Amino acid sequence: MTTAAAPEGQRGDDRDVRAGDDRGGPRAALSGLTTRGRSFLAAGVAAAVCAFVLGQGDLLRVGLLLAVLPLVCVAVLYRTRYQVAGSRRLSPQRVPVGSEARVHLRMENVSRLPTGLLMLQDHVPYMLGPRPRFVLDRVEAGGRREVSYRVRSDLRGRFPLGPLQLRLTDPFGMCELTRSFSAYDTLTVVPRTEPLPPVRLAGEAAGYGDGRQRSLALAGDDDIIPRAYRHGDDLRRVHWRSTARYGELMVRREEQPQRARCTVLLDTRRIAYQGAGPDSAFEWAVSGAASALVHMLERGFAVRLLTDTGSAVPGESSEGFAGSSQDTAEAAGLMMDTLAVVDHSDGAGLSRAHDVLRGGNEGLLVAFVGDLDEEQAALAARMRQRSGAAVAFVLDSGTWLTGGAVSGAVEDRLRRLREAGWTALAVPPGARLAELWQQAGGMWVDGPAGDIWGGRS
């Protein structure tokens, strides 16, 4: 049988090996005797000893029969050669917290001999549920069997599935040999997201492409900064004067709309949160960041995920934002995979995130932060100067533990952020992000209108 289970429906590395353990030889095969087999062997030896002592020939024959039967089963099972291919397929590979995924297992007998009774077992982390076990009847030569089971987790993370194990047994249940496939698959459990309503907010309008960066000359056609011709450019855009000057085909730049930008900042500092578990303040912040990311990507924004450690996702481009609409799904998957495994950082402040935002022109900034002392509140207030609009959801983890009202210290931090231009809201225990999102938009009703937070008017 194979020693590797192939991921995603592809067949594993087929190899012709014995059903017994060739590496350990007969001794390893004897170790596979079941309780029944050991009992028969012990009873046979005891009967043979008694027959020798008492001189009873009939009892000796019975003892030999009892002792030989499990040994014959071991020999037959050890000498039998199976070639079995196994595969596993996840549907889907990425699921939100609390949702189910189905795992499909397929076993195929690619040898010329039928198999005996096969007991199939897959290794599953305890967070996903009980370990699945299946009993497969005799599989004919060239035949296949398919089984499936469901997994579910209330905790986000990346969980390995496998390796797959096969237990071979003889018809009498005297011997049982376990063989493992080598490969495994990974199930990614991402944070649960919440649909958010489009709300109006004063923010940075959609910019422009080449027009934002070009330098204007004094007058005339020279204020058109051409660029080299690229395959597929419209020939009507050819700028002949520049072509003659530079000796190569040049075309006029055209102002092209640039996607509005949004940075989602997630505070992961260990000292900023208390408590643990699915209902903790930190898990609410992670879920809120995931909801904001999905919402802004669906509205056509170029989005990046930034943490207090200064690491940005996707971060593949020079500016760190997700690129054109073609890779929106890929960028969303990358950021959700990051949030699936994000954990507390050992940092004490938000200075690294502030340094990333120092370049300015960051568009909309949406922050999910934990406890802020006076120094970190001042640093967060300065981040507002680097963005077109800034919204902060502040979680007081002490309030989440006790279920009480927001403390005066938190109110003071909120006031300081609002004075710096933030739209800052306290997050009470068990709050729904959609309601807070709507509330944040309502705080800008009297402000400048022209952009929609999460869309455009």
GROMACS .gro file of C-alpha atoms in nm:
model
  457
    1MET     CA    1   0.000   0.000   0.000
    2THR     CA    2   0.110   0.357  -0.033
    3THR     CA    3   0.292   0.534   0.240
    4ALA     CA    4   0.179   0.882   0.133
    5ALA     CA    5  -0.173   1.019   0.120
    6ALA     CA    6  -0.205   1.264  -0.164
    7PRO     CA    7  -0.361   1.603  -0.090
    8GLU     CA    8  -0.645   1.758  -0.284
    9GLY     CA    9  -0.768   1.448  -0.459
   10GLN     CA   10  -0.437   1.350  -0.618
   11ARG     CA   11  -0.328   0.993  -0.566
   12GLY     CA   12  -0.039   0.929  -0.336
   13ASP     CA   13   0.302   0.783  -0.407
   14ASP     CA   14   0.205   0.424  -0.498
   15ARG     CA   15   0.456   0.165  -0.389
   16ASP     CA   16   0.427  -0.213  -0.372
   17VAL     CA   17   0.490  -0.305  -0.010
   18ARG     CA   18   0.385  -0.591   0.212
   19ALA     CA   19   0.089  -0.561   0.438
   20GLY     CA   20   0.331  -0.672   0.710
   21ASP     CA   21   0.615  -0.456   0.834
   22ASP     CA   22   0.918  -0.548   0.624
   23ARG     CA   23   1.140  -0.331   0.836
   24GLY     CA   24   1.064  -0.518   1.156
   25GLY     CA   25   1.024  -0.865   1.004
   26PRO     CA   26   0.819  -1.141   1.169
   27ARG     CA   27   0.878  -0.996   1.516
   28ALA     CA   28   0.688  -0.681   1.416
   29ALA     CA   29   0.412  -0.893   1.267
   30LEU     CA   30   0.380  -1.091   1.593
   31SER     CA   31   0.344  -0.763   1.780
   32GLY     CA   32   0.022  -0.711   1.587
   33LEU     CA   33  -0.152  -1.000   1.761
   34THR     CA   34  -0.484  -0.887   1.905
   35THR     CA   35  -0.613  -0.979   2.250
   36ARG     CA   36  -0.798  -1.270   2.092
   37GLY     CA   37  -0.488  -1.391   1.915
   38ARG     CA   38  -0.273  -1.367   2.229
   39SER     CA   39  -0.541  -1.552   2.426
   40PHE     CA   40  -0.552  -1.834   2.171
   41LEU     CA   41  -0.173  -1.857   2.171
   42ALA     CA   42  -0.154  -1.863   2.552
   43ALA     CA   43  -0.432  -2.119   2.577
   44GLY     CA   44  -0.262  -2.342   2.321
   45VAL     CA   45   0.072  -2.328   2.502
   46ALA     CA   46  -0.097  -2.401   2.836
   47ALA     CA   47  -0.290  -2.696   2.687
   48ALA     CA   48   0.027  -2.834   2.532
   49VAL     CA   49   0.212  -2.814   2.865
   50CYS     CA   50  -0.077  -2.984   3.049
   51ALA     CA   51  -0.095  -3.255   2.782
   52PHE     CA   52   0.276  -3.323   2.821
   53VAL     CA   53   0.249  -3.341   3.201
   54LEU     CA   54  -0.067  -3.554   3.204
   55GLY     CA   55   0.021  -3.761   2.901
   56GLN     CA   56  -0.300  -3.673   2.716
   57GLY     CA   57  -0.248  -3.689   2.336
   58ASP     CA   58  -0.591  -3.546   2.252
   59LEU     CA   59  -0.530  -3.244   2.470
   60LEU     CA   60  -0.196  -3.190   2.294
   61ARG     CA   61  -0.371  -3.178   1.955
   62VAL     CA   62  -0.617  -2.922   2.087
   63GLY     CA   63  -0.335  -2.713   2.227
   64LEU     CA   64  -0.144  -2.723   1.899
   65LEU     CA   65  -0.456  -2.615   1.711
   66LEU     CA   66  -0.512  -2.322   1.946
   67ALA     CA   67  -0.149  -2.212   1.922
   68VAL     CA   68  -0.106  -2.257   1.548
   69LEU     CA   69  -0.423  -2.072   1.441
   70PRO     CA   70  -0.305  -1.718   1.541
   71LEU     CA   71   0.045  -1.794   1.403
   72VAL     CA   72  -0.105  -1.895   1.067
   73CYS     CA   73  -0.309  -1.574   1.063
   74VAL     CA   74   0.005  -1.371   1.129
   75ALA     CA   75   0.192  -1.549   0.851
   76VAL     CA   76  -0.089  -1.506   0.598
   77LEU     CA   77  -0.136  -1.139   0.680
   78TYR     CA   78   0.239  -1.079   0.675
   79ARG     CA   79   0.290  -1.248   0.339
   80THR     CA   80  -0.006  -1.081   0.172
   81ARG     CA   81   0.093  -0.798  -0.061
   82TYR     CA   82  -0.144  -0.501  -0.104
   83GLN     CA   83  -0.098  -0.196  -0.320
   84VAL     CA   84  -0.342   0.066  -0.197
   85ALA     CA   85  -0.364   0.430  -0.303
   86GLY     CA   86  -0.515   0.686  -0.070
   87SER     CA   87  -0.624   1.045  -0.119
   88ARG     CA   88  -0.785   1.319   0.083
   89ARG     CA   89  -0.985   1.618  -0.037
   90LEU     CA   90  -1.107   1.913   0.174
   91SER     CA   91  -1.424   2.097   0.083
   92PRO     CA   92  -1.353   2.381   0.140
   93GLN     CA   93  -0.993   2.428   0.254
   94ARG     CA   94  -1.070   2.759   0.429
   95VAL     CA   95  -1.374   2.792   0.658
   96PRO     CA   96  -1.487   3.056   0.910
   97VAL     CA   97  -1.495   2.984   1.281
   98GLY     CA   98  -1.797   2.773   1.371
   99SER     CA   99  -1.854   2.646   1.015
  100GLU     CA  100  -1.813   2.291   0.898
  101ALA     CA  101  -1.581   2.147   0.635
  102ARG     CA  102  -1.614   1.804   0.480
  103VAL     CA  103  -1.318   1.573   0.436
  104HIS     CA  104  -1.344   1.316   0.157
  105LEU     CA  105  -1.125   1.005   0.175
  106ARG     CA  106  -1.077   0.766  -0.112
  107MET     CA  107  -0.903   0.429  -0.100
  108GLU     CA  108  -0.821   0.245  -0.421
  109ASN     CA  109  -0.690  -0.108  -0.452
  110VAL     CA  110  -0.447  -0.093  -0.743
  111SER     CA  111  -0.311  -0.445  -0.696
  112ARG     CA  112  -0.432  -0.765  -0.855
  113LEU     CA  113  -0.541  -0.918  -0.526
  114PRO     CA  114  -0.850  -0.832  -0.323
  115THR     CA  115  -0.792  -0.690   0.021
  116GLY     CA  116  -0.926  -0.816   0.346
  117LEU     CA  117  -1.112  -0.612   0.602
  118LEU     CA  118  -0.964  -0.260   0.625
  119MET     CA  119  -1.012  -0.026   0.918
  120LEU     CA  120  -0.946   0.334   0.819
  121GLN     CA  121  -0.857   0.606   1.068
  122ASP     CA  122  -0.760   0.969   1.010
  123HIS     CA  123  -0.567   1.177   1.261
  124VAL     CA  124  -0.762   1.491   1.352
  125PRO     CA  125  -0.674   1.752   1.618
  126TYR     CA  126  -0.909   1.737   1.913
  127MET     CA  127  -1.026   2.094   1.838
  128LEU     CA  128  -1.191   1.966   1.519
  129GLY     CA  129  -1.385   1.685   1.679
  130PRO     CA  130  -1.348   1.311   1.748
  131ARG     CA  131  -1.108   1.102   1.545
  132PRO     CA  132  -1.300   0.947   1.252
  133ARG     CA  133  -1.287   0.569   1.202
  134PHE     CA  134  -1.433   0.363   0.918
  135VAL     CA  135  -1.453  -0.010   0.841
  136LEU     CA  136  -1.412  -0.101   0.475
  137ASP     CA  137  -1.525  -0.439   0.353
  138ARG     CA  138  -1.326  -0.648   0.113
  139VAL     CA  139  -1.205  -0.426  -0.174
  140GLU     CA  140  -1.182  -0.609  -0.504
  141ALA     CA  141  -0.885  -0.571  -0.737
  142GLY     CA  142  -0.907  -0.229  -0.901
  143GLY     CA  143  -1.194  -0.130  -0.676
  144ARG     CA  144  -1.227   0.187  -0.471
  145ARG     CA  145  -1.411   0.301  -0.163
  146GLU     CA  146  -1.501   0.658  -0.067
  147VAL     CA  147  -1.597   0.783   0.277
  148SER     CA  148  -1.629   1.130   0.427
  149TYR     CA  149  -1.656   1.304   0.761
  150ARG     CA  150  -1.713   1.657   0.889
  151VAL     CA  151  -1.488   1.877   1.100
  152ARG     CA  152  -1.569   2.198   1.285
  153SER     CA  153  -1.373   2.434   1.508
  154ASP     CA  154  -1.470   2.718   1.738
  155LEU     CA  155  -1.108   2.835   1.735
  156ARG     CA  156  -0.928   2.988   1.440
  157GLY     CA  157  -0.597   2.848   1.325
  158ARG     CA  158  -0.432   2.607   1.084
  159PHE     CA  159  -0.498   2.244   1.169
  160PRO     CA  160  -0.320   1.944   1.013
  161LEU     CA  161  -0.531   1.651   0.899
  162GLY     CA  162  -0.349   1.322   0.880
  163PRO     CA  163  -0.162   1.111   0.835
  164LEU     CA  164  -0.412   0.850   0.731
  165GLN     CA  165  -0.385   0.510   0.898
  166LEU     CA  166  -0.495   0.168   0.777
  167ARG     CA  167  -0.543  -0.125   1.009
  168LEU     CA  168  -0.536  -0.466   0.837
  169THR     CA  169  -0.690  -0.767   1.008
  170ASP     CA  170  -0.748  -1.133   0.928
  171PRO     CA  171  -1.098  -1.286   0.907
  172PHE     CA  172  -1.066  -1.439   1.255
  173GLY     CA  173  -0.952  -1.115   1.423
  174MET     CA  174  -0.630  -1.279   1.547
  175CYS     CA  175  -0.384  -1.026   1.404
  176GLU     CA  176  -0.403  -0.656   1.333
  177LEU     CA  177  -0.133  -0.450   1.156
  178THR     CA  178  -0.134  -0.070   1.136
  179ARG     CA  179   0.020   0.118   0.846
  180SER     CA  180   0.036   0.495   0.808
  181PHE     CA  181   0.038   0.714   0.502
  182SER     CA  182   0.297   0.989   0.516
  183ALA     CA  183   0.128   1.305   0.385
  184TYR     CA  184  -0.129   1.532   0.543
  185ASP     CA  185  -0.347   1.829   0.451
  186THR     CA  186  -0.413   2.155   0.634
  187LEU     CA  187  -0.749   2.306   0.719
  188THR     CA  188  -0.746   2.682   0.773
  189VAL     CA  189  -1.009   2.819   1.009
  190VAL     CA  190  -1.034   3.194   0.955
  191PRO     CA  191  -1.207   3.449   1.181
  192ARG     CA  192  -1.581   3.488   1.148
  193THR     CA  193  -1.675   3.795   0.942
  194GLU     CA  194  -1.981   4.015   0.979
  195PRO     CA  195  -2.148   4.195   0.686
  196LEU     CA  196  -2.116   4.572   0.728
  197PRO     CA  197  -2.346   4.842   0.593
  198PRO     CA  198  -2.214   5.114   0.358
  199VAL     CA  199  -2.201   5.439   0.555
  200ARG     CA  200  -2.100   5.794   0.463
  201LEU     CA  201  -1.771   5.918   0.597
  202ALA     CA  202  -1.537   6.203   0.517
  203GLY     CA  203  -1.230   6.048   0.365
  204GLU     CA  204  -0.981   6.073   0.089
  205ALA     CA  205  -1.139   6.077  -0.253
  206ALA     CA  206  -1.029   5.843  -0.524
  207GLY     CA  207  -0.703   5.971  -0.662
  208TYR     CA  208  -0.558   5.962  -1.006
  209GLY     CA  209  -0.286   5.765  -1.171
  210ASP     CA  210  -0.029   5.936  -1.387
  211GLY     CA  211  -0.187   6.276  -1.334
  212ARG     CA  212  -0.102   6.282  -0.964
  213GLN     CA  213   0.267   6.229  -1.015
  214ARG     CA  214   0.354   6.423  -1.325
  215SER     CA  215   0.528   6.759  -1.311
  216LEU     CA  216   0.363   7.040  -1.504
  217ALA     CA  217   0.578   7.250  -1.733
  218LEU     CA  218   0.525   7.619  -1.791
  219ALA     CA  219   0.302   7.610  -2.097
  220GLY     CA  220   0.218   7.442  -2.427
  221ASP     CA  221   0.239   7.078  -2.522
  222ASP     CA  222   0.548   7.037  -2.307
  223ASP     CA  223   0.324   6.995  -2.002
  224ILE     CA  224   0.237   6.650  -2.136
  225ILE     CA  225   0.490   6.407  -1.995
  226PRO     CA  226   0.501   6.114  -2.240
  227ARG     CA  227   0.613   5.761  -2.171
  228ALA     CA  228   0.753   5.484  -2.387
  229TYR     CA  229   0.513   5.291  -2.605
  230ARG     CA  230   0.387   4.963  -2.464
  231HIS     CA  231   0.237   4.676  -2.655
  232GLY     CA  232  -0.137   4.727  -2.679
  233ASP     CA  233  -0.133   5.107  -2.648
  234ASP     CA  234  -0.372   5.294  -2.876
  235LEU     CA  235  -0.177   5.444  -3.167
  236ARG     CA  236  -0.396   5.754  -3.146
  237ARG     CA  237  -0.212   5.836  -2.822
  238VAL     CA  238   0.128   5.855  -2.995
  239HIS     CA  239   0.300   6.186  -2.920
  240TRP     CA  240   0.492   6.253  -3.240
  241ARG     CA  241   0.696   6.548  -3.115
  242SER     CA  242   0.837   6.341  -2.826
  243THR     CA  243   0.887   6.047  -3.060
  244ALA     CA  244   1.106   6.263  -3.282
  245ARG     CA  245   1.293   6.403  -2.983
  246TYR     CA  246   1.372   6.073  -2.810
  247GLY     CA  247   1.407   5.857  -3.118
  248GLU     CA  248   1.155   5.598  -3.000
  249LEU     CA  249   0.781   5.568  -3.006
  250MET     CA  250   0.627   5.770  -2.721
  251VAL     CA  251   0.262   5.795  -2.611
  252ARG     CA  252   0.075   6.049  -2.402
  253ARG     CA  253   0.000   5.963  -2.042
  254GLU     CA  254  -0.365   5.961  -1.952
  255GLU     CA  255  -0.507   6.025  -1.610
  256GLN     CA  256  -0.650   5.702  -1.482
  257PRO     CA  257  -0.853   5.657  -1.168
  258GLN     CA  258  -0.658   5.507  -0.880
  259ARG     CA  259  -0.828   5.279  -0.630
  260ALA     CA  260  -0.906   5.438  -0.299
  261ARG     CA  261  -0.685   5.304  -0.020
  262CYS     CA  262  -0.761   5.163   0.320
  263THR     CA  263  -0.530   5.040   0.594
  264VAL     CA  264  -0.671   4.814   0.865
  265LEU     CA  265  -0.458   4.832   1.179
  266LEU     CA  266  -0.482   4.546   1.429
  267ASP     CA  267  -0.329   4.589   1.774
  268THR     CA  268  -0.196   4.250   1.889
  269ARG     CA  269   0.007   4.358   2.194
  270ARG     CA  270  -0.020   4.106   2.474
  271ILE     CA  271  -0.032   4.379   2.738
  272ALA     CA  272  -0.328   4.541   2.563
  273TYR     CA  273  -0.568   4.251   2.619
  274GLN     CA  274  -0.683   4.040   2.909
  275GLY     CA  275  -0.859   3.708   2.896
  276ALA     CA  276  -0.861   3.441   2.629
  277GLY     CA  277  -1.105   3.224   2.439
  278PRO     CA  278  -1.355   3.274   2.157
  279ASP     CA  279  -1.541   3.548   2.346
  280SER     CA  280  -1.235   3.749   2.450
  281ALA     CA  281  -1.165   4.107   2.348
  282PHE     CA  282  -0.870   4.003   2.134
  283GLU     CA  283  -1.079   3.757   1.931
  284TRP     CA  284  -1.339   4.030   1.878
  285ALA     CA  285  -1.066   4.260   1.746
  286VAL     CA  286  -0.938   3.993   1.507
  287SER     CA  287  -1.289   3.920   1.382
  288GLY     CA  288  -1.356   4.293   1.344
  289ALA     CA  289  -1.039   4.343   1.140
  290ALA     CA  290  -1.138   4.053   0.914
  291SER     CA  291  -1.486   4.200   0.862
  292ALA     CA  292  -1.344   4.541   0.776
  293LEU     CA  293  -1.095   4.392   0.530
  294VAL     CA  294  -1.359   4.192   0.345
  295HIS     CA  295  -1.598   4.488   0.342
  296MET     CA  296  -1.347   4.732   0.198
  297LEU     CA  297  -1.220   4.486  -0.063
  298GLU     CA  298  -1.575   4.422  -0.178
  299ARG     CA  299  -1.619   4.798  -0.224
  300GLY     CA  300  -1.318   4.818  -0.454
  301PHE     CA  301  -1.062   4.963  -0.214
  302ALA     CA  302  -0.694   4.876  -0.225
  303VAL     CA  303  -0.648   4.734   0.124
  304ARG     CA  304  -0.363   4.621   0.343
  305LEU     CA  305  -0.350   4.469   0.690
  306LEU     CA  306  -0.108   4.627   0.934
  307THR     CA  307  -0.023   4.509   1.286
  308ASP     CA  308   0.152   4.681   1.574
  309THR     CA  309   0.469   4.490   1.480
  310GLY     CA  310   0.489   4.690   1.157
  311SER     CA  311   0.427   4.390   0.930
  312ALA     CA  312   0.189   4.458   0.643
  313VAL     CA  313  -0.014   4.213   0.437
  314PRO     CA  314  -0.018   4.165   0.144
  315GLY     CA  315   0.289   4.387   0.125
  316GLU     CA  316   0.387   4.251  -0.215
  317SER     CA  317   0.388   4.585  -0.393
  318SER     CA  318   0.619   4.873  -0.313
  319GLU     CA  319   0.343   5.044  -0.117
  320GLY     CA  320   0.210   4.734   0.049
  321PHE     CA  321  -0.150   4.756  -0.076
  322ALA     CA  322  -0.346   4.493  -0.262
  323GLY     CA  323  -0.314   4.557  -0.632
  324SER     CA  324  -0.567   4.558  -0.912
  325SER     CA  325  -0.907   4.398  -0.893
  326GLN     CA  326  -0.774   4.080  -1.055
  327ASP     CA  327  -0.586   3.982  -0.739
  328THR     CA  328  -0.851   4.096  -0.491
  329ALA     CA  329  -0.952   3.739  -0.408
  330GLU     CA  330  -0.590   3.634  -0.367
  331ALA     CA  331  -0.516   3.933  -0.142
  332ALA     CA  332  -0.827   3.862   0.066
  333GLY     CA  333  -0.723   3.499   0.108
  334LEU     CA  334  -0.370   3.598   0.208
  335MET     CA  335  -0.493   3.842   0.471
  336MET     CA  336  -0.751   3.600   0.607
  337ASP     CA  337  -0.486   3.329   0.633
  338THR     CA  338  -0.272   3.573   0.829
  339LEU     CA  339  -0.558   3.653   1.065
  340ALA     CA  340  -0.625   3.281   1.112
  341VAL     CA  341  -0.292   3.238   1.291
  342VAL     CA  342  -0.226   3.586   1.430
  343ASP     CA  343  -0.135   3.581   1.797
  344HIS     CA  344  -0.031   3.823   2.066
  345SER     CA  345   0.293   4.012   2.012
  346ASP     CA  346   0.541   4.092   2.286
  347GLY     CA  347   0.569   4.456   2.179
  348ALA     CA  348   0.487   4.734   2.422
  349GLY     CA  349   0.382   5.007   2.179
  350LEU     CA  350   0.253   5.111   1.838
  351SER     CA  351   0.572   5.283   1.723
  352ARG     CA  352   0.646   5.036   1.444
  353ALA     CA  353   0.300   5.077   1.297
  354HIS     CA  354   0.343   5.456   1.324
  355ASP     CA  355   0.668   5.432   1.127
  356VAL     CA  356   0.492   5.240   0.847
  357LEU     CA  357   0.225   5.510   0.829
  358ARG     CA  358   0.484   5.788   0.829
  359GLY     CA  359   0.485   5.807   0.449
  360GLY     CA  360   0.139   5.958   0.438
  361ASN     CA  361  -0.117   5.922   0.158
  362GLU     CA  362  -0.258   5.618   0.335
  363GLY     CA  363  -0.626   5.684   0.259
  364LEU     CA  364  -0.872   5.555   0.516
  365LEU     CA  365  -0.732   5.412   0.840
  366VAL     CA  366  -0.945   5.167   1.042
  367ALA     CA  367  -0.788   5.061   1.371
  368PHE     CA  368  -0.882   4.794   1.624
  369VAL     CA  369  -0.683   4.861   1.940
  370GLY     CA  370  -0.675   4.730   2.294
  371ASP     CA  371  -0.587   4.909   2.615
  372LEU     CA  372  -0.399   5.235   2.552
  373ASP     CA  373  -0.192   5.411   2.811
  374GLU     CA  374  -0.129   5.783   2.786
  375GLU     CA  375   0.185   5.744   2.576
  376GLN     CA  376   0.028   5.506   2.327
  377ALA     CA  377  -0.284   5.721   2.301
  378ALA     CA  378  -0.063   6.017   2.206
  379LEU     CA  379   0.118   5.805   1.947
  380ALA     CA  380  -0.211   5.684   1.802
  381ALA     CA  381  -0.333   6.044   1.784
  382ARG     CA  382  -0.035   6.131   1.564
  383MET     CA  383  -0.125   5.850   1.323
  384ARG     CA  384  -0.430   6.050   1.224
  385GLN     CA  385  -0.206   6.296   1.044
  386ARG     CA  386  -0.094   6.022   0.804
  387SER     CA  387  -0.438   5.933   0.669
  388GLY     CA  388  -0.733   6.090   0.498
  389ALA     CA  389  -0.977   5.968   0.763
  390ALA     CA  390  -0.929   5.750   1.069
  391VAL     CA  391  -1.168   5.535   1.271
  392ALA     CA  392  -1.069   5.358   1.591
  393PHE     CA  393  -1.253   5.082   1.776
  394VAL     CA  394  -1.108   5.079   2.128
  395LEU     CA  395  -1.153   4.768   2.343
  396ASP     CA  396  -1.115   4.795   2.720
  397SER     CA  397  -1.027   4.436   2.807
  398GLY     CA  398  -1.096   4.498   3.174
  399THR     CA  399  -1.455   4.586   3.086
  400TRP     CA  400  -1.480   4.269   2.880
  401LEU     CA  401  -1.372   4.062   3.181
  402THR     CA  402  -1.606   4.223   3.434
  403GLY     CA  403  -1.893   4.318   3.205
  404GLY     CA  404  -1.910   4.663   3.363
  405ALA     CA  405  -1.925   5.011   3.216
  406VAL     CA  406  -1.643   5.179   3.025
  407SER     CA  407  -1.397   5.330   3.271
  408GLY     CA  408  -1.310   5.696   3.292
  409ALA     CA  409  -0.956   5.628   3.168
  410VAL     CA  410  -1.095   5.481   2.846
  411GLU     CA  411  -1.322   5.782   2.799
  412ASP     CA  412  -1.021   6.007   2.839
  413ARG     CA  413  -0.833   5.814   2.568
  414LEU     CA  414  -1.132   5.839   2.338
  415ARG     CA  415  -1.156   6.212   2.390
  416ARG     CA  416  -0.788   6.252   2.307
  417LEU     CA  417  -0.824   6.054   1.986
  418ARG     CA  418  -1.130   6.253   1.883
  419GLU     CA  419  -0.948   6.579   1.941
  420ALA     CA  420  -0.677   6.456   1.702
  421GLY     CA  421  -0.938   6.389   1.433
  422TRP     CA  422  -1.017   6.022   1.493
  423THR     CA  423  -1.367   5.882   1.489
  424ALA     CA  424  -1.317   5.683   1.809
  425LEU     CA  425  -1.568   5.446   1.966
  426ALA     CA  426  -1.552   5.225   2.273
  427VAL     CA  427  -1.643   4.861   2.214
  428PRO     CA  428  -1.860   4.719   2.495
  429PRO     CA  429  -1.861   4.344   2.563
  430GLY     CA  430  -2.055   4.147   2.302
  431ALA     CA  431  -2.109   4.444   2.072
  432ARG     CA  432  -2.191   4.391   1.705
  433LEU     CA  433  -1.946   4.556   1.468
  434ALA     CA  434  -2.222   4.640   1.217
  435GLU     CA  435  -2.392   4.864   1.475
  436LEU     CA  436  -2.067   5.035   1.569
  437TRP     CA  437  -1.984   5.076   1.201
  438GLN     CA  438  -2.317   5.247   1.144
  439GLN     CA  439  -2.263   5.462   1.452
  440ALA     CA  440  -1.921   5.570   1.329
  441GLY     CA  441  -2.069   5.676   0.999
  442GLY     CA  442  -2.341   5.873   1.177
  443MET     CA  443  -2.077   6.081   1.354
  444TRP     CA  444  -1.986   6.226   1.011
  445VAL     CA  445  -2.334   6.328   0.901
  446ASP     CA  446  -2.249   6.695   0.942
  447GLY     CA  447  -1.902   6.652   0.793
  448PRO     CA  448  -1.801   6.670   0.431
  449ALA     CA  449  -1.996   6.433   0.211
  450GLY     CA  450  -1.870   6.299  -0.114
  451ASP     CA  451  -1.725   5.965  -0.024
  452ILE     CA  452  -1.897   5.665   0.120
  453TRP     CA  453  -1.708   5.469   0.379
  454GLY     CA  454  -1.701   5.133   0.214
  455GLY     CA  455  -1.812   5.272  -0.121
  456ARG     CA  456  -1.842   5.587  -0.328
  457SER     CA  457  -2.138   5.817  -0.370
   0.00000   0.00000   0.00000
